[in-house]
Amino acid sequence: MKRTLLTLFTLLCLLPAAADEGMWLPSLISSRIDDMRAKGFRLSAEDIYSINQASMKDAVVLFDGGCTGELVSAEGLLLTNHHCGYDAIQRHSTVEHDYLTHGFWARTRAEELPNKDLNVRFLVRMEEITKRLAAGETPEEIIARAEAEAPGYRASIEQMYYGNQQFLFVYEQFDDVRLVAAPPSSIGKFGGDTDNWIWPRHTGDFSIFRIYASRDNKPAAYSPDNVPYRPKRHFTISTKGFREGDFTMIYGFPGNTQEYILSDAVAYIAERSDPAKIAIRDGRLEIISRAQESDPALRIHYAAKHASIANAWKKWQGEVLGIQRRGTVAAKRAYEEEFARWAQDKPEYRDVVAGLKAEYARITDPYFAREITLETLAALPGKYTPEERQKEFFPRRETPERELFHWQVGEYARRCPVLFQIPEFLDGVAKYGTVDAYAERLFEETWNGGETPLSDSLQNGIKRMLNHITWLTGTKSLRNLTSKHLNELYTRYVKGLQEWDTERAFYPDANLTLRVAYGTIAGYEYADGEYHKPQTTLDGIIAKDNPEIYDYDIPQALRDLYASKDYGRWGVEIDGRRTVPVCFLASNHTTGGNSGSPVLNANGELIGINFDRTWRSTMSDIAFDPSICRNIAVDIRYVLFVIDRIGDADYLLQEMKIK
Ligand code: ARG
Ligand code: ASP
């Protein structure tokens, strides 16, 4: 009875093998294809991944080393998110040509803008090489041989299941990628940090690039002689729409998940690490926001910094909420205890849970010290540029920089376990009497030019302490794959789990390799009695529109379109009114790196571009809960509407295949 209850409990909480969880390796997708087809998918495993013929994988790229993009024309046209193209758009922006604010639309190929240091990678193939490595071939040999196959090839070896399997990934990299179009930020970043990680959402988070190649269609460094790349495959776009419950699939490059970490590590994240990091950032954001509100110049100066601090800050809050609400720690603990009972008489596994627990107990304090150091002292500027120091909006006494020094130095002193406080820091505090007095000295010296003994010696101290902690813990993450001890334990643990829990569908943690996730268009119960529908529309943008609030101030052209209801072919009937669809929710398992990923329907046609998750979904990096975990995509019909009616760039639509 006990066992049955427990099993039911863990099944309910972790939902192994259940709906929609998982990021699957495309070369092994045949193991999931029956389930996919049962959920509505109409294509085959070969359509998704093939090394013999063009397949969907040939229309997906790793964009700029951290996002995903998809090909939508025979001439190398590529879609990704606005926030993924942001750096490129920003670098081309000047006061006269402020593409971030006003948008950018290349009118001819000649107007498409080259980008230094921006590349895309196609996956040529992936293969398991566990046996080759065991037989004595070295990783270096395998990589060198793969890269020698063709110019532009890059190879890497990635572990799956904590080293139980090794895979070779061979990519073709293109370095001439040009900016074609971007909507104004008031569309591409609509809702800003206020709406970030939030549903209902109304962000037109897309930008457009084009891949260029040599005349023989091979990777080439930028040259005016390069021509648009002719991909093996590009996606057809569907404007037919969809309904809740319809099949969806996401093909992209998820960056990092830790689905198999022990309950101790989850408890550490939800109870100790996230709350501390959130509190530290609360203070930083408050100081920055106050400065931003006091002066429009400061608002611009701190915009990017505020956005990047706020993104993870908000993510952690949602993660903690989700983990608490869903009782993830208790569920995982029960699951581990059951496993440990099964493992009692199995020498290979019987000490592994206890071993992991002991290891976490050993490394938690220094690991916490490392995280606190990175969030506080290491996040302070080592020096200021002369331009920064001369800016008249940095009044010497009241500068937010000075306040940030006081806050971050203070938080370090309060939170970092004393055993792992930097000796130079302790000396500094002793010398100047108080933490605050020392913080003031540090700020003054940093402000005055940096090259001074005091802040330099602290910088060295930070480096030395971080190295020491890494040496001591043997890891830079809670699931580190290069550390010896932790990884050795996890290799056995995950192998044991697979032997024990034969009902569960195991998939390897995300590691920035190409994956397939599938699910359905799905709303969810946000709170008791409060269901969130999976689709937003232009009407919702207009309802949020407010010229007084920066994040909600839309272009006049969009207001005019709404007033005239002149939506042309992009208008649809939703709930009895004519409108334009904007964003939608689905139940695909995604994470950071999946931004820009194609969202595909049952026929493999493009219906949206993935860009975010709902707030409490962010727990899916640790445990996927099908009742609340949802990804957020911009509806392709809104993308086309903006290209056509805001960008007046219908020539771009002509090279796409739109159904
Ligand atoms: N939350 C999304 C993702 O991690 C989008 C971030 C960009 N948008 C923003 N408002 N900061 O990364
Ligand atoms: N916004 C994320 C990204 O930039 C996606 C996510 O975390 O859901 O990749």
XYZ file of C-alpha atoms and ligand atoms in Angstrom:
680
model
C 0.000 0.000 0.000
C 2.702 2.430 1.037
C 4.651 1.688 -2.059
C 1.653 2.156 -4.311
C 0.839 5.484 -2.735
C 4.376 6.622 -3.018
C 4.580 5.541 -6.623
C 1.385 7.359 -7.407
C 2.694 10.441 -5.664
C 5.958 10.495 -7.533
C 4.165 9.769 -10.771
C 1.867 12.702 -10.188
C 4.626 15.046 -9.227
C 7.344 14.096 -11.628
C 5.139 12.662 -14.327
C 7.773 10.466 -15.841
C 7.002 9.449 -19.385
C 3.942 11.665 -19.320
C 2.827 14.254 -21.790
C 5.019 16.886 -23.290
C 8.075 16.600 -21.040
C 11.357 16.069 -22.787
C 13.957 17.428 -25.173
C 14.772 14.618 -27.514
C 17.828 13.946 -29.625
C 16.747 14.239 -33.265
C 18.799 11.252 -34.439
C 16.925 9.044 -31.944
C 13.499 10.571 -32.551
C 12.186 7.287 -33.964
C 11.794 6.163 -30.339
C 9.235 8.961 -29.819
C 7.581 9.005 -33.201
C 4.642 6.768 -32.237
C 3.825 9.052 -29.324
C 4.199 12.114 -31.543
C 1.897 10.651 -34.153
C -0.616 9.679 -31.500
C -0.675 13.357 -30.520
C -1.321 14.394 -34.107
C 2.038 14.671 -35.881
C 1.706 13.656 -39.539
C 5.323 13.285 -40.630
C 8.015 10.649 -40.097
C 11.240 10.435 -38.123
C 13.143 10.770 -41.429
C 11.363 14.076 -42.066
C 12.736 15.408 -38.787
C 16.293 14.123 -39.062
C 18.019 12.360 -41.909
C 21.568 12.135 -43.122
C 20.533 10.753 -46.510
C 18.131 13.453 -47.632
C 17.160 17.010 -46.766
C 15.175 17.070 -43.538
C 13.791 19.631 -41.102
C 17.094 19.841 -39.247
C 18.576 21.514 -42.353
C 16.244 24.477 -41.800
C 17.295 25.080 -38.169
C 20.425 26.906 -36.982
C 22.236 27.687 -33.786
C 22.158 31.488 -33.982
C 25.016 33.513 -32.533
C 26.088 30.694 -30.224
C 23.100 30.979 -27.866
C 19.786 31.258 -29.717
C 17.980 29.361 -32.459
C 16.937 30.509 -35.930
C 14.992 28.986 -38.809
C 15.244 29.259 -42.590
C 12.127 30.539 -44.343
C 13.221 31.015 -47.947
C 15.251 29.350 -50.664
C 17.555 32.367 -50.488
C 18.836 32.048 -46.963
C 16.270 34.233 -45.184
C 16.237 33.458 -41.477
C 13.902 34.288 -38.591
C 14.926 34.568 -34.962
C 13.878 36.695 -31.968
C 14.317 40.445 -31.665
C 16.120 39.820 -28.364
C 18.489 37.414 -30.153
C 19.276 39.946 -32.890
C 19.414 42.772 -30.356
C 23.205 43.143 -30.283
C 23.425 43.296 -34.042
C 20.559 45.783 -34.275
C 22.109 47.902 -31.524
C 25.553 47.908 -33.141
C 24.098 49.290 -36.377
C 22.112 51.940 -34.535
C 23.281 55.534 -34.282
C 21.531 58.711 -33.230
C 20.698 59.426 -36.917
C 19.740 55.820 -37.687
C 18.221 54.517 -34.503
C 17.105 51.084 -35.696
C 16.408 49.924 -32.180
C 13.786 52.608 -31.713
C 12.418 52.922 -35.230
C 13.059 49.502 -36.720
C 15.067 48.584 -39.802
C 13.902 47.293 -43.171
C 16.489 46.642 -45.899
C 14.785 47.639 -49.155
C 17.263 45.780 -51.367
C 19.837 43.029 -50.860
C 22.501 45.743 -51.049
C 21.017 47.354 -47.945
C 21.345 44.208 -45.843
C 23.890 44.894 -43.109
C 26.909 42.607 -42.458
C 27.749 41.716 -38.855
C 31.186 41.065 -37.504
C 31.358 38.084 -35.140
C 27.893 36.770 -35.898
C 27.625 33.205 -37.118
C 25.087 30.439 -37.562
C 25.619 26.679 -37.435
C 23.697 23.919 -39.181
C 23.889 20.421 -37.785
C 25.384 18.178 -40.472
C 25.051 15.030 -38.399
C 25.326 13.580 -34.932
C 26.430 10.104 -33.949
C 27.066 8.169 -30.814
C 30.768 7.518 -30.295
C 30.739 5.917 -26.845
C 32.201 2.691 -28.247
C 34.821 4.419 -30.384
C 36.070 6.289 -27.337
C 36.060 3.137 -25.239
C 38.048 1.402 -27.972
C 40.807 3.958 -27.606
C 40.209 6.637 -30.218
C 40.879 10.043 -28.669
C 38.383 12.926 -28.727
C 40.993 15.063 -30.482
C 41.381 12.548 -33.311
C 37.649 12.195 -33.771
C 37.125 15.971 -33.852
C 40.053 16.610 -36.176
C 38.833 13.965 -38.620
C 35.277 15.378 -38.656
C 36.466 18.951 -39.161
C 38.683 17.888 -42.056
C 35.672 16.539 -43.962
C 34.788 19.925 -45.447
C 35.697 23.600 -45.099
C 33.526 25.319 -42.501
C 32.924 22.142 -40.527
C 33.120 22.390 -36.738
C 32.849 19.413 -34.463
C 32.360 18.850 -30.783
C 31.841 15.923 -28.456
C 29.053 16.163 -25.902
C 28.156 13.834 -23.079
C 24.607 12.661 -22.529
C 23.248 11.207 -19.300
C 26.255 12.341 -17.273
C 28.785 10.597 -19.409
C 26.922 7.347 -19.936
C 26.884 8.217 -23.631
C 29.128 10.369 -25.811
C 28.009 11.971 -29.048
C 29.878 13.628 -31.882
C 28.183 16.710 -33.361
C 29.335 17.967 -36.743
C 28.244 21.458 -37.765
C 28.635 23.628 -40.849
C 29.287 27.201 -39.777
C 28.467 30.314 -41.809
C 30.098 33.597 -40.861
C 28.452 36.019 -43.278
C 25.051 36.684 -41.732
C 23.372 40.007 -42.525
C 20.638 41.964 -40.834
C 17.575 42.248 -43.074
C 14.866 43.632 -40.842
C 13.811 44.404 -37.301
C 10.573 45.885 -36.007
C 10.738 48.960 -33.766
C 11.461 48.006 -30.143
C 7.978 49.163 -29.230
C 6.835 46.035 -31.101
C 9.865 43.709 -30.820
C 10.284 44.382 -27.119
C 6.703 45.427 -26.359
C 5.988 44.933 -22.657
C 9.724 45.099 -21.871
C 10.775 43.797 -18.485
C 7.283 44.366 -17.103
C 5.823 41.580 -19.224
C 8.980 39.451 -19.432
C 8.226 35.827 -18.348
C 4.555 36.755 -18.153
C 1.381 35.633 -19.852
C -0.795 37.155 -21.327
C 1.920 38.442 -23.642
C 1.932 40.730 -26.672
C 5.546 40.953 -27.826
C 6.459 40.887 -31.539
C 9.776 39.313 -30.628
C 11.275 38.686 -34.092
C 14.052 39.901 -36.342
C 15.171 38.831 -39.812
C 18.626 37.935 -41.116
C 20.062 36.384 -44.279
C 22.875 33.880 -44.579
C 25.400 34.540 -47.334
C 27.740 31.975 -48.895
C 30.360 31.702 -51.604
C 29.181 31.311 -55.190
C 29.378 27.537 -54.806
C 27.097 27.771 -51.720
C 29.845 27.050 -49.192
C 30.682 28.875 -45.953
C 32.815 31.957 -46.592
C 34.057 34.948 -44.639
C 32.186 38.173 -45.386
C 32.684 39.391 -48.938
C 30.609 41.706 -51.133
C 30.857 38.912 -53.722
C 29.037 36.427 -51.507
C 25.547 35.413 -52.551
C 22.459 34.371 -50.567
C 22.854 30.858 -49.212
C 20.616 28.216 -50.775
C 19.589 25.958 -47.877
C 18.812 22.275 -48.353
C 15.496 22.919 -46.681
C 13.341 25.793 -45.471
C 10.018 25.909 -43.661
C 6.659 26.500 -45.248
C 4.622 29.007 -43.237
C 1.067 28.208 -42.254
C -1.393 31.062 -41.706
C -4.318 28.663 -41.352
C -4.338 29.044 -37.577
C -4.764 26.425 -34.869
C -6.871 25.471 -31.918
C -6.174 24.527 -28.353
C -5.086 20.899 -28.287
C -3.418 20.954 -31.712
C -0.002 19.318 -32.018
C 3.084 21.556 -31.790
C 6.759 20.802 -32.105
C 9.813 22.915 -31.336
C 13.111 22.301 -33.035
C 16.019 24.164 -31.466
C 19.056 24.463 -29.236
C 18.070 24.386 -25.530
C 21.035 25.464 -23.415
C 21.020 23.977 -19.940
C 18.700 21.945 -17.749
C 19.300 19.835 -14.644
C 16.407 17.394 -14.562
C 18.215 14.636 -12.653
C 19.838 16.566 -9.822
C 19.221 15.344 -6.323
C 16.506 16.843 -4.098
C 19.308 18.328 -1.978
C 20.452 20.413 -4.915
C 16.876 21.481 -5.690
C 16.357 22.478 -2.064
C 19.600 24.438 -2.188
C 18.408 26.292 -5.290
C 14.882 27.029 -4.064
C 15.621 27.691 -0.404
C 19.082 29.195 -0.323
C 20.639 30.232 -3.620
C 17.704 31.741 -5.534
C 16.315 33.721 -2.554
C 19.743 35.209 -1.775
C 20.438 36.129 -5.395
C 16.944 37.593 -5.769
C 17.399 39.761 -2.658
C 20.773 41.044 -3.857
C 19.285 41.937 -7.231
C 16.210 43.520 -5.576
C 18.574 46.117 -4.168
C 20.538 46.601 -7.382
C 17.384 47.016 -9.433
C 15.862 49.417 -6.941
C 18.930 51.662 -7.059
C 19.051 51.565 -10.843
C 15.303 52.122 -11.274
C 15.319 55.099 -8.962
C 18.121 56.666 -10.981
C 16.316 55.867 -14.222
C 13.146 57.532 -13.031
C 15.038 60.653 -12.014
C 16.521 61.362 -15.434
C 15.753 60.251 -19.032
C 19.479 60.110 -19.847
C 19.980 57.672 -16.993
C 17.040 55.614 -18.206
C 18.796 55.028 -21.513
C 22.225 54.589 -19.965
C 21.013 51.791 -17.695
C 18.462 50.178 -20.025
C 20.547 47.183 -21.140
C 21.994 46.642 -17.667
C 18.578 46.773 -16.046
C 17.161 44.308 -18.589
C 19.902 41.757 -18.078
C 19.803 41.941 -14.278
C 16.008 41.736 -14.311
C 15.777 38.739 -16.663
C 17.403 36.177 -14.353
C 16.045 37.928 -11.245
C 12.508 37.412 -12.443
C 13.231 33.913 -13.689
C 14.508 32.802 -10.260
C 11.380 34.111 -8.567
C 9.151 32.121 -10.874
C 11.353 29.065 -10.422
C 11.072 29.220 -6.623
C 7.305 29.739 -6.790
C 6.868 26.804 -9.140
C 9.078 24.479 -7.078
C 7.280 25.417 -3.856
C 3.814 25.157 -5.307
C 4.453 21.810 -6.904
C 6.294 20.312 -3.936
C 9.219 19.350 -6.132
C 11.715 18.836 -3.313
C 9.474 16.403 -1.426
C 8.528 14.562 -4.607
C 12.143 14.153 -5.620
C 13.126 13.048 -2.148
C 10.456 10.342 -2.127
C 11.592 9.205 -5.548
C 15.227 8.984 -4.406
C 14.276 7.046 -1.302
C 12.424 4.514 -3.373
C 15.376 4.204 -5.687
C 17.730 3.780 -2.742
C 15.570 0.940 -1.404
C 15.717 -0.803 -4.769
C 19.475 -0.250 -4.866
C 20.133 -1.709 -1.395
C 21.356 -5.058 -2.741
C 23.065 -3.684 -5.853
C 26.711 -2.918 -5.153
C 27.033 -0.580 -8.142
C 24.220 1.672 -6.936
C 23.648 1.151 -3.247
C 25.856 3.977 -1.996
C 25.162 6.445 -4.766
C 22.316 8.508 -3.238
C 24.124 8.712 0.093
C 27.294 9.611 -1.797
C 25.570 12.447 -3.625
C 24.049 13.719 -0.392
C 27.440 13.715 1.302
C 28.990 15.504 -1.644
C 26.342 18.241 -1.599
C 26.755 18.643 2.151
C 30.481 19.066 1.581
C 30.311 21.569 -1.276
C 27.218 23.633 -0.478
C 28.841 26.346 1.627
C 31.768 27.070 -0.635
C 29.474 26.805 -3.656
C 27.142 29.360 -2.060
C 30.120 31.622 -1.365
C 31.035 31.408 -5.031
C 27.535 32.409 -6.116
C 27.393 35.313 -3.654
C 30.819 36.553 -4.741
C 29.777 36.492 -8.391
C 26.542 38.369 -7.643
C 28.183 41.055 -5.508
C 31.903 41.898 -5.616
C 32.618 40.326 -9.000
C 29.636 42.168 -10.506
C 31.106 45.580 -9.608
C 33.034 47.453 -12.298
C 36.827 47.096 -12.089
C 37.135 50.566 -13.539
C 35.215 53.331 -15.279
C 36.038 54.799 -18.649
C 36.948 58.502 -18.759
C 33.714 59.088 -20.738
C 31.654 57.518 -17.999
C 33.344 59.637 -15.381
C 32.748 62.814 -17.370
C 29.055 62.223 -17.984
C 27.214 65.064 -16.345
C 24.450 62.677 -15.365
C 26.821 60.974 -12.960
C 26.710 63.572 -10.207
C 29.620 62.704 -8.032
C 27.906 62.259 -4.695
C 24.554 60.840 -5.686
C 25.616 58.581 -8.508
C 23.823 55.233 -8.555
C 27.264 53.694 -9.067
C 28.278 54.803 -5.609
C 25.081 53.376 -4.139
C 25.642 50.123 -5.996
C 29.122 49.827 -4.461
C 27.712 50.276 -0.990
C 24.898 47.808 -1.574
C 26.933 45.034 -3.211
C 29.886 45.272 -0.846
C 27.439 45.256 2.074
C 25.559 42.228 0.759
C 28.821 40.363 0.285
C 29.805 41.035 3.887
C 26.378 39.997 5.176
C 25.843 36.879 3.093
C 29.134 35.266 2.143
C 30.044 32.492 4.625
C 32.930 33.946 6.647
C 35.136 30.938 6.035
C 35.149 31.843 2.337
C 35.453 35.601 2.579
C 38.379 37.009 0.666
C 41.376 37.837 2.912
C 41.980 41.130 1.068
C 38.370 42.055 1.764
C 38.626 41.287 5.482
C 41.865 43.282 5.629
C 40.190 46.216 3.909
C 37.277 46.232 6.331
C 39.668 46.041 9.295
C 41.769 48.861 7.905
C 38.905 51.298 7.241
C 36.892 50.380 10.296
C 33.527 49.461 8.762
C 32.216 47.702 5.679
C 30.648 50.973 4.561
C 33.838 52.955 4.949
C 35.683 50.321 2.955
C 32.967 50.347 0.256
C 33.351 54.114 -0.008
C 37.123 53.790 -0.462
C 36.678 51.143 -3.101
C 34.231 53.300 -5.011
C 36.454 56.380 -4.827
C 39.467 54.466 -6.093
C 37.567 52.720 -8.856
C 36.003 56.007 -9.911
C 39.339 57.776 -9.924
C 40.914 55.506 -12.466
C 41.147 51.935 -11.343
C 44.894 51.355 -11.495
C 45.232 51.644 -7.737
C 46.640 49.059 -5.355
C 43.522 48.708 -3.258
C 40.926 47.768 -5.842
C 43.546 45.816 -7.805
C 44.408 43.714 -4.808
C 40.710 43.041 -4.221
C 40.330 41.974 -7.871
C 43.173 39.518 -7.387
C 41.618 38.325 -4.160
C 38.321 37.621 -5.925
C 40.076 35.609 -8.630
C 42.098 33.637 -6.123
C 39.085 32.825 -3.949
C 36.992 31.701 -6.923
C 39.804 29.423 -8.080
C 40.186 28.069 -4.589
C 36.475 27.266 -4.352
C 36.474 25.581 -7.742
C 39.409 23.466 -6.650
C 37.751 22.616 -3.350
C 34.318 21.737 -4.732
C 35.623 20.346 -8.012
C 32.709 21.953 -9.830
C 31.316 25.166 -11.234
C 27.731 23.942 -11.317
C 25.380 21.735 -9.340
C 25.412 19.149 -12.098
C 28.872 19.773 -13.462
C 30.013 17.292 -16.050
C 33.695 17.990 -15.810
C 34.059 17.633 -12.078
C 35.386 14.292 -11.063
C 33.472 13.276 -7.996
C 30.040 14.771 -8.624
C 30.034 13.567 -12.188
C 31.189 10.072 -11.290
C 28.306 9.806 -8.828
C 25.773 11.143 -11.323
C 26.981 8.805 -14.038
C 26.105 5.884 -11.793
C 22.950 7.472 -10.406
C 21.398 8.167 -13.793
C 22.422 4.734 -15.083
C 20.768 3.204 -12.023
C 17.619 5.281 -12.469
C 17.301 4.020 -16.012
C 17.569 0.415 -14.873
C 15.128 0.919 -12.042
C 12.444 3.236 -13.444
C 11.671 1.447 -16.676
C 8.388 3.335 -17.098
C 10.071 6.708 -17.294
C 11.091 8.151 -20.654
C 14.602 9.468 -20.084
C 16.030 12.247 -22.178
C 19.443 13.847 -21.764
C 19.703 17.238 -20.058
C 19.886 20.203 -22.415
C 23.435 21.112 -23.377
C 23.056 23.441 -26.371
C 22.700 20.538 -28.790
C 19.823 20.236 -31.235
C 16.611 18.866 -29.703
C 12.999 18.191 -30.515
C 10.275 19.027 -28.012
C 6.631 18.354 -28.730
C 3.328 19.150 -27.106
C 0.120 20.950 -27.903
C -1.342 24.425 -28.046
C -2.453 24.733 -24.444
C -3.709 27.239 -21.918
C -3.513 26.456 -18.214
C -5.096 27.097 -14.880
C -3.198 30.105 -13.631
C -4.950 30.194 -10.261
C -8.015 28.612 -8.755
C -10.832 29.306 -11.158
C -8.662 31.402 -13.444
C -7.924 29.801 -16.783
C -5.432 31.458 -19.113
C -6.375 31.043 -22.760
C -3.533 30.192 -25.119
C -3.945 33.074 -27.596
C -3.564 36.854 -27.418
C -4.567 39.401 -30.045
C -4.037 42.947 -31.246
C -6.949 43.998 -29.053
C -4.823 43.142 -26.024
C -1.987 45.350 -27.289
C -4.380 48.243 -27.659
C -5.708 47.621 -24.156
C -2.154 47.860 -22.766
C -1.160 50.793 -24.996
C -0.135 53.817 -22.944
C 2.112 56.575 -24.322
C 3.088 57.482 -20.756
C 4.567 54.079 -19.994
C 7.724 53.318 -21.907
C 7.146 49.531 -22.093
C 3.597 49.992 -23.413
C 3.982 52.863 -25.858
C 3.213 51.445 -29.323
C 3.943 52.997 -32.728
C 1.236 55.317 -34.028
C 1.013 53.164 -37.158
C -0.261 50.260 -35.058
C -2.922 52.466 -33.444
C -3.997 53.636 -36.884
C -4.235 50.081 -38.191
C -6.363 49.121 -35.237
C -8.625 52.141 -35.714
C -9.152 51.404 -39.400
C -9.379 47.611 -38.854
C -7.548 47.415 -42.157
C -5.820 44.101 -41.409
C -6.010 42.780 -44.970
C -5.200 39.101 -45.280
C -3.877 38.964 -41.688
C -7.214 39.643 -40.010
C -8.976 36.676 -38.422
C -12.137 36.059 -36.493
C -11.443 35.250 -32.845
C -14.272 35.010 -30.305
C -16.574 36.819 -32.647
C -14.359 39.811 -33.385
C -12.047 40.600 -36.233
C -8.487 40.967 -34.986
C -4.866 39.919 -35.517
C -3.411 37.019 -33.477
C -0.259 38.033 -31.576
C 1.184 35.379 -29.205
C 0.292 31.854 -28.151
C 1.036 29.300 -25.442
C 2.004 25.670 -25.897
C 3.161 22.822 -23.690
C 6.588 22.200 -25.230
C 9.551 21.668 -22.931
C 11.962 24.528 -23.655
C 14.674 26.541 -21.975
C 17.136 29.371 -22.606
C 18.609 28.864 -26.083
C 15.235 27.833 -27.465
C 14.615 31.512 -28.111
C 14.049 31.945 -31.816
C 13.114 28.287 -32.305
C 10.532 27.392 -34.934
C 7.173 26.300 -33.557
C 5.769 23.823 -36.059
C 2.356 22.273 -36.597
C 1.473 18.639 -37.332
C 2.610 19.072 -40.956
C 5.947 20.582 -39.977
C 4.822 24.059 -41.076
C 5.906 27.181 -39.216
C 3.189 28.691 -36.985
C 5.294 30.745 -34.588
C 8.668 31.711 -33.164
C 9.389 30.629 -29.588
C 10.714 33.333 -27.240
C 9.836 32.782 -23.583
C 8.075 30.756 -20.906
C 5.447 31.644 -18.332
C 6.736 32.647 -14.939
C 6.349 29.471 -12.928
C 7.353 27.384 -15.963
C 10.925 28.305 -15.372
C 11.019 25.427 -12.899
C 11.060 23.196 -15.987
C 14.852 23.601 -15.986
C 14.742 21.375 -12.902
C 11.436 19.510 -13.128
C 8.863 19.776 -15.889
C 5.324 20.046 -14.583
C 2.766 19.548 -17.353
C 0.031 21.358 -15.440
C 1.842 24.702 -15.425
C 4.841 24.589 -17.760
C 4.163 26.506 -20.987
C 6.326 28.058 -23.657
C 5.404 31.383 -25.270
C 5.652 32.031 -29.012
C 4.933 34.962 -31.272
C 2.274 33.950 -33.791
C 3.701 33.859 -37.310
C 0.617 35.730 -38.534
C 1.575 38.702 -36.349
C 5.135 38.532 -37.695
C 3.833 38.641 -41.272
C 1.370 41.417 -40.404
C 4.172 43.551 -38.947
C 6.457 42.897 -41.933
C 3.659 43.822 -44.326
C 1.795 46.661 -42.598
C 4.396 48.245 -40.297
C 7.567 47.537 -42.282
C 5.860 47.904 -45.648
C 8.201 45.125 -46.699
C 5.916 42.773 -48.572
C 8.809 41.985 -50.934
C 10.148 39.828 -48.097
C 6.894 37.885 -47.999
C 7.331 37.112 -51.679
C 10.312 34.875 -51.098
C 8.534 32.924 -48.342
C 6.256 29.956 -48.931
C 3.036 31.021 -47.216
C 0.015 28.747 -47.036
N 12.778 35.912 -20.785
C 13.215 35.696 -22.134
C 14.441 34.777 -22.165
O 15.184 34.562 -21.273
C 13.385 36.938 -22.936
C 14.435 37.908 -22.483
C 14.512 39.183 -23.272
N 13.460 40.123 -22.963
C 13.498 41.055 -21.944
N 12.460 41.825 -21.735
N 14.548 41.213 -21.161
O 15.522 34.894 -22.055
N 13.891 33.605 -23.329
C 14.694 32.401 -23.360
C 15.827 32.512 -24.367
O 16.313 33.600 -24.597
C 13.844 31.197 -23.593
C 13.372 30.605 -22.302
O 14.112 30.646 -21.318
O 12.265 30.058 -22.306
O 16.335 31.550 -24.892
